[in-house]
Short mmCIF file of C-alpha atoms in Angstrom, two decimals:
data_model
loop_
_atom_site.label_atom_id
_atom_site.label_comp_id
_atom_site.label_asym_id
_atom_site.label_seq_id
_atom_site.Cartn_x
_atom_site.Cartn_y
_atom_site.Cartn_z
CA MET A 1 5.94 -2.43 -31.25
CA LEU A 2 4.04 -1.89 -34.46
CA VAL A 3 0.72 -3.16 -33.53
CA PHE A 4 0.74 -1.24 -29.92
CA ARG A 5 1.08 1.78 -31.93
CA MET A 6 -1.77 1.35 -34.21
CA SER A 7 -3.81 0.00 -30.71
CA LEU A 8 -3.01 3.76 -28.86
CA ASP A 9 -3.83 5.15 -32.34
CA GLU A 10 -6.99 3.39 -32.57
CA VAL A 11 -7.74 4.38 -28.44
CA VAL A 12 -7.46 7.93 -29.86
CA LYS A 13 -10.23 7.76 -32.71
CA LEU A 14 -12.31 6.22 -30.04
CA LEU A 15 -12.11 9.28 -27.93
CA GLU A 16 -12.31 11.45 -30.63
CA GLN A 17 -16.13 10.63 -31.41
CA TYR A 18 -16.75 11.58 -27.73
CA ASP A 19 -16.22 14.85 -27.19
CA LEU A 20 -13.59 15.39 -24.59
CA LYS A 21 -10.09 17.07 -24.98
CA ILE A 22 -7.17 13.63 -26.08
CA ARG A 23 -3.35 14.53 -25.15
CA LYS A 24 -1.33 11.30 -26.60
CA LEU A 25 1.54 10.17 -24.73
CA LYS A 26 4.43 7.97 -25.44
CA SER A 27 2.58 4.79 -24.58
CA SER A 28 -0.71 5.85 -22.89
CA VAL A 29 -3.11 8.66 -23.68
CA LYS A 30 -5.08 11.03 -21.63
CA ALA A 31 -9.19 11.98 -22.17
CA PHE A 32 -10.66 14.77 -20.13
CA HIS A 33 -14.52 15.99 -20.10
CA THR A 34 -15.07 19.55 -21.61
CA GLU A 35 -16.69 21.02 -18.74
CA LEU A 36 -14.44 19.41 -15.68
CA PRO A 37 -11.36 18.88 -15.64
CA ILE A 38 -12.19 15.13 -15.32
CA GLY A 39 -11.55 12.13 -17.94
CA LEU A 40 -9.24 8.42 -18.47
CA GLN A 41 -6.36 7.90 -18.79
CA VAL A 42 -6.14 4.24 -21.11
CA THR A 43 -2.47 3.05 -20.69
CA LEU A 44 -0.42 -0.04 -22.90
CA ARG A 45 1.84 -1.71 -21.37
CA LYS A 46 3.19 -5.65 -23.91
CA LYS A 47 0.05 -6.62 -23.43
CA SER A 48 -2.55 -5.31 -20.54
CA ALA A 49 -4.32 -2.05 -20.35
CA ILE A 50 -4.94 -0.10 -17.64
CA VAL A 51 -8.16 2.61 -18.04
CA GLU A 52 -7.89 4.53 -14.33
CA MET A 53 -10.38 7.55 -13.73
CA ILE A 54 -8.36 10.36 -13.13
CA TYR A 55 -8.63 14.27 -12.01
CA SER A 56 -6.81 17.80 -12.14
CA ASP A 57 -5.55 19.67 -9.39
CA GLU A 58 -8.45 22.51 -11.11
CA LEU A 59 -10.92 19.90 -10.19
CA ARG A 60 -12.00 21.96 -6.36
CA GLU A 61 -11.46 25.51 -7.93
CA VAL A 62 -13.84 24.68 -11.50
CA LEU A 63 -16.36 23.09 -8.91
CA GLU A 64 -16.63 26.86 -7.12
CA ASP A 65 -16.99 28.51 -10.85
CA LEU A 66 -19.62 26.46 -12.52
CA TYR A 67 -21.28 26.64 -8.44
CA GLU A 68 -20.61 31.11 -8.18
CA SER A 69 -22.35 31.23 -11.65
CA GLY A 70 -25.54 28.83 -10.16
CA GLU A 71 -24.24 25.19 -11.88
CA ASP A 72 -26.14 22.02 -10.16
CA VAL A 73 -22.52 20.73 -9.61
CA GLU A 74 -23.79 18.14 -8.42
CA ALA A 75 -24.85 16.56 -11.12
CA LEU A 76 -23.59 18.36 -13.38
CA VAL A 77 -20.13 15.94 -12.08
CA ASP A 78 -22.13 12.82 -11.85
CA ASP A 79 -23.20 12.98 -15.58
CA THR A 80 -20.48 13.81 -16.71
CA LEU A 81 -18.70 10.41 -13.90
CA SER A 82 -21.60 8.33 -15.44
CA GLU A 83 -20.32 9.29 -19.35
CA LEU A 84 -16.72 8.37 -18.27
CA ARG A 85 -17.72 5.16 -17.02
CA ASP A 86 -19.41 4.44 -20.31
CA ILE A 87 -16.90 5.58 -23.22
CA ALA A 88 -13.99 3.44 -20.21
CA ILE A 89 -16.45 0.05 -21.13
CA ASP A 90 -16.61 0.74 -24.71
CA VAL A 91 -12.45 1.48 -25.06
CA SER A 92 -12.08 -1.37 -22.94
CA ARG A 93 -13.60 -3.85 -25.06
CA LEU A 94 -11.73 -2.53 -28.76
CA LEU A 95 -8.82 -3.21 -26.31
CA GLU A 96 -10.03 -6.94 -25.24
CA GLU A 97 -10.85 -7.09 -29.07
CA LYS A 98 -6.95 -6.46 -30.16
CA GLY A 99 -6.04 -8.99 -27.67
CA TYR A 100 -4.95 -6.84 -24.30
CA LYS A 101 -6.13 -7.61 -21.22
CA VAL A 102 -7.35 -4.67 -19.49
CA ASN A 103 -6.77 -3.24 -15.96
CA LEU A 104 -10.22 -0.99 -15.44
CA LYS A 105 -9.31 0.82 -12.45
CA ILE A 106 -12.40 3.30 -12.97
CA LYS A 107 -13.68 3.25 -8.94
CA GLU A 108 -10.80 4.39 -7.07
CA GLY A 109 -10.64 7.79 -9.77
CA GLU A 110 -14.71 7.79 -8.93
CA ASN A 111 -14.03 7.65 -5.42
CA ASP A 112 -11.41 10.06 -4.63
CA ILE A 113 -13.72 12.30 -7.19
CA ARG A 114 -16.78 11.81 -5.84
CA ASP A 115 -14.71 12.42 -1.63
CA ILE A 116 -13.92 16.29 -3.03
CA LEU A 117 -17.01 16.39 -4.38
CA GLU A 118 -18.59 15.88 -0.79
CA ASP A 119 -16.13 18.56 0.77
CA PHE A 120 -17.47 20.88 -1.62
CA MET A 121 -21.22 20.27 -1.06
CA GLU A 122 -20.30 20.12 2.82
CA GLU A 123 -17.84 23.57 2.35
CA TYR A 124 -21.10 25.36 -0.19
CA PRO A 125 -24.16 24.35 1.09
CA ILE A 126 -27.26 23.96 -1.38
CA TYR A 127 -29.28 26.21 -0.58
CA GLU A 128 -27.19 29.39 1.46
CA GLU A 129 -30.72 31.22 4.34
CA GLU A 130 -32.06 34.31 3.91
#
């Protein structure tokens, strides 16, 4: 159990090196990006770990706010997903070094986020007719 706790603390320490909002739970860590409610969840079990891409229910509302303030929402989402993918790889390397079998489930969450973005972009066309 001590090794398990140390590994979770080490994951938190690694995530703190990035500009993420971190919430440590009993056997997992959630780390969200500061600009978008998109993040990673790392769940540890006995000798296995799951690293997955997650998002909060507020994602669509945040996209609307950013769009209305003139942000390039599509580029922002792409950059955020790319950044989180890189962080997920760093986390999985750390866990593998600690002897965990890592299940990287990034693609599923990323596809869900891209679907939300696609629906959003259909509803809010980039160029409005004048």
